[in-house]
Structures are given as C-alpha cells and as structure tokens.
Tab-separated table of C-alpha atoms in Angstrom:
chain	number	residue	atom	x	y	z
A	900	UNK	CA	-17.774	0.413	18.054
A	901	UNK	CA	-14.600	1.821	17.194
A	902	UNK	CA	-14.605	2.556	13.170
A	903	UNK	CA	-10.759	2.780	13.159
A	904	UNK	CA	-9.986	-0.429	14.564
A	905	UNK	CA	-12.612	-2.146	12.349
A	906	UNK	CA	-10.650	-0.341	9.020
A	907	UNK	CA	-7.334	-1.777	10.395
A	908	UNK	CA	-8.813	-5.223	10.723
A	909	UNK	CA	-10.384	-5.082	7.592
A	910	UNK	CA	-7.050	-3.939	5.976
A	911	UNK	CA	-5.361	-6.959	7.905
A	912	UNK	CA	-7.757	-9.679	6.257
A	913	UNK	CA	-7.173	-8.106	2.833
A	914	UNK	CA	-3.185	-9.052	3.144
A	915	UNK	CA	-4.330	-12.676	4.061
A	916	UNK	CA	-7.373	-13.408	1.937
A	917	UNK	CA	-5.649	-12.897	-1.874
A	918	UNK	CA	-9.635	-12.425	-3.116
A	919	UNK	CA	-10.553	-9.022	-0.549
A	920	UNK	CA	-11.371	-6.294	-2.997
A	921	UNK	CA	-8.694	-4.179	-0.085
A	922	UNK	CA	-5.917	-6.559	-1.480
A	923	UNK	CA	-5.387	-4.343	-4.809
A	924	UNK	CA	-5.413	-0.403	-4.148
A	925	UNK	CA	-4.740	2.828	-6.089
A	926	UNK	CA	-1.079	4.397	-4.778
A	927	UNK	CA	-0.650	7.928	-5.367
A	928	UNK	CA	2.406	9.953	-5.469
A	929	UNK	CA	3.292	13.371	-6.745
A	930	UNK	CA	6.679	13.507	-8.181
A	931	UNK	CA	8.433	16.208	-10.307
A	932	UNK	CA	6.465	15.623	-13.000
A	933	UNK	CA	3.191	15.768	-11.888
A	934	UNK	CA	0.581	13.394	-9.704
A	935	UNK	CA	0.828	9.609	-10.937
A	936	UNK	CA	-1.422	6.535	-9.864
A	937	UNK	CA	-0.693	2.881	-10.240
A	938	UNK	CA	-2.132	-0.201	-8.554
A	939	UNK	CA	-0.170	-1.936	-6.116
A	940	UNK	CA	-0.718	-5.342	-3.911
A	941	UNK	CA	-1.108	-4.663	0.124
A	942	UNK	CA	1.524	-7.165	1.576
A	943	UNK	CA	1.416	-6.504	5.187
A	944	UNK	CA	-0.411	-4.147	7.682
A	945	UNK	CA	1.517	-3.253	10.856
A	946	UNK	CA	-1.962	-1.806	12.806
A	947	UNK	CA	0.138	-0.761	16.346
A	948	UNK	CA	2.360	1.410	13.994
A	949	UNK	CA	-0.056	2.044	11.596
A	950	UNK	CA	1.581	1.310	8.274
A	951	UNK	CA	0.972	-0.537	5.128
A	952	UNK	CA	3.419	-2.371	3.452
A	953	UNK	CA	4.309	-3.084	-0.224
A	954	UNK	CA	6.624	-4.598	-2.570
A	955	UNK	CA	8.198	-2.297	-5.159
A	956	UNK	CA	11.208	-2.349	-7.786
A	957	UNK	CA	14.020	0.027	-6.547
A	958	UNK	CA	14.149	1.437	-9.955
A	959	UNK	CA	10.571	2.269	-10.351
A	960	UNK	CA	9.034	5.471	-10.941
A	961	UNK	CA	7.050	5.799	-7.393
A	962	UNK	CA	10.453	5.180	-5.987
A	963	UNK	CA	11.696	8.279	-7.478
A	964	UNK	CA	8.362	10.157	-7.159
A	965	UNK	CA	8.470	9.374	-3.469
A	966	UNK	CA	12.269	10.959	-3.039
A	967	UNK	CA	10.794	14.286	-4.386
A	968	UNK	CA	8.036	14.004	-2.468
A	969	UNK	CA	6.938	11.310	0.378
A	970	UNK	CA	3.478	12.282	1.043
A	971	UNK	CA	1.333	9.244	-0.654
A	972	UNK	CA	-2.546	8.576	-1.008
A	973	UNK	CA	-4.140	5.351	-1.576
A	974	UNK	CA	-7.693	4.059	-2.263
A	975	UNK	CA	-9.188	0.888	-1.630
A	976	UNK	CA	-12.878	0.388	-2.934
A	977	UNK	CA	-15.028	-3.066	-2.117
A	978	UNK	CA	-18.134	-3.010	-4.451
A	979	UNK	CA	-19.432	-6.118	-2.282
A	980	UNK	CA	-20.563	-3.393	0.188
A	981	UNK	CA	-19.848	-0.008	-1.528
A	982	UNK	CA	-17.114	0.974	0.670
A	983	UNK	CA	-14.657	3.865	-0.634
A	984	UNK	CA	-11.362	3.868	1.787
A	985	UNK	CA	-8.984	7.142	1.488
A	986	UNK	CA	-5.871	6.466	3.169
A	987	UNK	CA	-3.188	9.737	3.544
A	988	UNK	CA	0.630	8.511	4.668
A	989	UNK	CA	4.196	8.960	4.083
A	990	UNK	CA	6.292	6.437	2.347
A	991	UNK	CA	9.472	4.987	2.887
A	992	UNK	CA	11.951	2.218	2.266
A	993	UNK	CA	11.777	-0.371	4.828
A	994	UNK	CA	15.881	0.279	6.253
A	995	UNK	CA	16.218	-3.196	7.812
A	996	UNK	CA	17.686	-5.959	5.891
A	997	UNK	CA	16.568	-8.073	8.428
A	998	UNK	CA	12.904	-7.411	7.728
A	999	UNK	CA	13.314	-6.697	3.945
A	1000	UNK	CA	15.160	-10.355	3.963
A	1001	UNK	CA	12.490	-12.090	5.533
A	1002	UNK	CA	9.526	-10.909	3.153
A	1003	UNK	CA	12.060	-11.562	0.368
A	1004	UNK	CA	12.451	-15.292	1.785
A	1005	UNK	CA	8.847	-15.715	1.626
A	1006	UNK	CA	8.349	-14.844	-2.400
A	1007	UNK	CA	8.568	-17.549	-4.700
A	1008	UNK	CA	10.922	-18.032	-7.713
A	1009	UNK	CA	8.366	-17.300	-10.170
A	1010	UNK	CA	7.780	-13.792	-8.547
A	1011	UNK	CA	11.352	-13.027	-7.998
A	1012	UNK	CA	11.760	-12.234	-11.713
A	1013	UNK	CA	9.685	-9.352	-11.272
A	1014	UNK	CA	12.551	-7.417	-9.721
A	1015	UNK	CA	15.718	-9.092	-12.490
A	1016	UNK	CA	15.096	-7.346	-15.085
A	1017	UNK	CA	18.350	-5.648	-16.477
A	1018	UNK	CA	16.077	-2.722	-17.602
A	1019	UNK	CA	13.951	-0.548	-15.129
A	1020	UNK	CA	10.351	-1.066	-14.855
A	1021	UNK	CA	8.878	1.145	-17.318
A	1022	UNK	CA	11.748	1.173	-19.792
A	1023	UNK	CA	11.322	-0.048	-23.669
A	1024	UNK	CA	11.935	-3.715	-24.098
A	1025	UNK	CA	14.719	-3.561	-26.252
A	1026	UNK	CA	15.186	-6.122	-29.936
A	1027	UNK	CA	17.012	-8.845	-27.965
A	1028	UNK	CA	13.708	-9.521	-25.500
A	1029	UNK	CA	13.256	-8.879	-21.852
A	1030	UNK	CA	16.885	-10.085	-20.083
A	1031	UNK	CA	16.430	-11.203	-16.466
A	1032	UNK	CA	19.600	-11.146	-13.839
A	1033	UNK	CA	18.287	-13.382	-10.820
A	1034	UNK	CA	21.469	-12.617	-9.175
A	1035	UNK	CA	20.706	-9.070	-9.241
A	1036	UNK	CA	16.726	-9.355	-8.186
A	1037	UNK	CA	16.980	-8.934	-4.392
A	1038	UNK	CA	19.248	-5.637	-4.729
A	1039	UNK	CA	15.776	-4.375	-7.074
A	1040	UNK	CA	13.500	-5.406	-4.719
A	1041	UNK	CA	12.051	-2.927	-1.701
A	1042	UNK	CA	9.833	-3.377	1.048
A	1043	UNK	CA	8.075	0.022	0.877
A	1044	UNK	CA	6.440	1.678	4.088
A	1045	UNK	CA	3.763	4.029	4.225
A	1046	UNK	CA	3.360	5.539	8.177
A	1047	UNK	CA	-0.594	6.909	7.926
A	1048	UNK	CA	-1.698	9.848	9.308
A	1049	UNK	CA	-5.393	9.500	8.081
A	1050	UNK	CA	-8.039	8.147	6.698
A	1051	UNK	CA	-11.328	8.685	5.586
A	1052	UNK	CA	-14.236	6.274	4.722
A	1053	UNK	CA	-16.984	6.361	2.310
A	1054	UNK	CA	-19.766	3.937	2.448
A	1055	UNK	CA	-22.931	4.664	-0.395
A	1056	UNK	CA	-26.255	3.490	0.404
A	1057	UNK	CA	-29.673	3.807	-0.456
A	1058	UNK	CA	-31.074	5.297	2.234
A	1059	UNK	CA	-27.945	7.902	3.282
A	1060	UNK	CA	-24.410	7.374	2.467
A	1061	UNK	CA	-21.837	7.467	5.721
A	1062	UNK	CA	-18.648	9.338	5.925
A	1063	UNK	CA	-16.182	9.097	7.969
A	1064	UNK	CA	-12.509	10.681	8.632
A	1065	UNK	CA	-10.192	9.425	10.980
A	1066	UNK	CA	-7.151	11.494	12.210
A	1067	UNK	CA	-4.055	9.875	14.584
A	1068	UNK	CA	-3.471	11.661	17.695
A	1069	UNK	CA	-0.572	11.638	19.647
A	1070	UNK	CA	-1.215	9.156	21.873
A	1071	UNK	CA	-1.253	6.506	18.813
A	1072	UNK	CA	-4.889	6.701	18.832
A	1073	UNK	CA	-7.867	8.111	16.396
A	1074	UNK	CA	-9.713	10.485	16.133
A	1075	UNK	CA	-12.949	10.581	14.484
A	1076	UNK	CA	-14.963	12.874	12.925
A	1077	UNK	CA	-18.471	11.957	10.982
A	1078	UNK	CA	-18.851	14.227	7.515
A	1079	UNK	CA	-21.262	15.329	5.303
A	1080	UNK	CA	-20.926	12.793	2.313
C-alpha cells in the first residue's frame, strides 16, 4: 500500500465531506514578528501537483507573514482514529484570475461578506459597527496555494504508535521513511 497516496485521498474527501476532522487544520507561518497559527478551511487538494488550497482575505496577517517568509506548516488531527498529519509547503497566491474567478463563482452571498469589510481582518471594529463594501469583496478575496514538500504522519495506538514521513522526489513521487514515534 502506498501511505502517500492514501494521505492525498484522505485530504481529497476532507474538501468534499464538510464533517472530516481534515476539513479544519492548524496553518502556520513565521512572519516578522514571530511564528503565528490560525485555523483555516481546506478548499481544494490538487494531489498530481501536490498542493492544498485555501481561501484567505488579501489583507490578512498570514498574507503578510507569508511575503516575509513562504515556508508554511499545517496540522490536521482526526480523533476518530488518532491520526496526527504534519504537512511542510510553500504558500502562494493563486496568479490566475481564471481559477481564482471560478472558486469565487462558487461561494455564496452570505460568505462573500467575509472578504467586504472596509477594515482588515484583525483590525478594531470601530463606534459606527462593522461596514461591509460588496463591491470591493472579490479584490479581498485570495485563493492561497501551498506546493508541499513533505509530510509526516502520526497515528497513536495502544499497542505501538506508527510514524511516518514522506518526502517528494523529483520525479513527482514519495518517498517514505518509517520513524521512531
């Protein structure tokens, strides 16, 4: 059985099936001011090129965390079977409007005021309430890629956890390595 492909098809359910504990993982990024971790929604998983894809706000922090510094980590855990994912990558804004377009297409209304804001995510909501733009939403709103490079698995049990790294080699392929838990 091939581990790697197994992670990547398990990564692909979580973008379909909204209740996978892989849906929702921790994104790290080290910016200027130190290492910073938020939870972010896996949108799409692109397993040939091996990326994952998310939705962000232009304006956000990570966005600015990832221009000082693109190297990213995420973590998926699934307490249904005590399995710890690791996932190393670089991030970057998806560059085609074409694609960025189409996953804007598919959001509904409701969600699109996540990116109209007139403030930045983060900012202090001001006397007068939050103010949304919706004609200013889609210009806030980034499809951001992160290209992985590896990944390591963790999965606890009774009777002798199981780790395992996997590294990509050049011919698009893994390798992997078992480790000492």
């Amino acid at each position: 059985m091939n581990h790697a492909e197994e992670i990547w098809k398990t990564l692909v359910r979580a973008t379909v099936d909204k209740k996978h504990p892989w849906r929702v993982a921790a994104f790290s990024t080290a910016g200027a001011d130190g290492p910073q971790a938020r939870s972010v929604i896996l949108r799409a998983v692109n397993a040939v090129e091996h990326q994952l894809v998310f939705f962000t706000d232009a304006r956000s922090q990570k966005m600015t965390d990832i221009a000082h510094d693109p190297r990213v980590a995420l973590l998926f855990w699934n307490a249904r079977n005590n399995t710890q994912l690791r996932v190393c990558g670089k991030a970057s804004p998806e560059s085609s409007e074409l694609i960025v377009n189409n996953f804007w297409n598919q959001i509904p209304d409701y969600a699109r005021k996540d990116y109209a804001t007139l403030s930045a995510p983060g900012q202090l909501i001001g006397s007068s309430g939050l103010i949304h733009d919706l004609e200013t939403a889609r210009r806030n709103f980034v499809v951001l890629n992160v290209k992985v490079h590896s990944m390591e698995s963790l999965v606890l049990k009774r009777e002798g956890h199981v780790r395992m790294g996997f590294e990509k080699i050049e011919e698009g392929n893994w390798q992997e390595k078992v480790l000492v838990p």
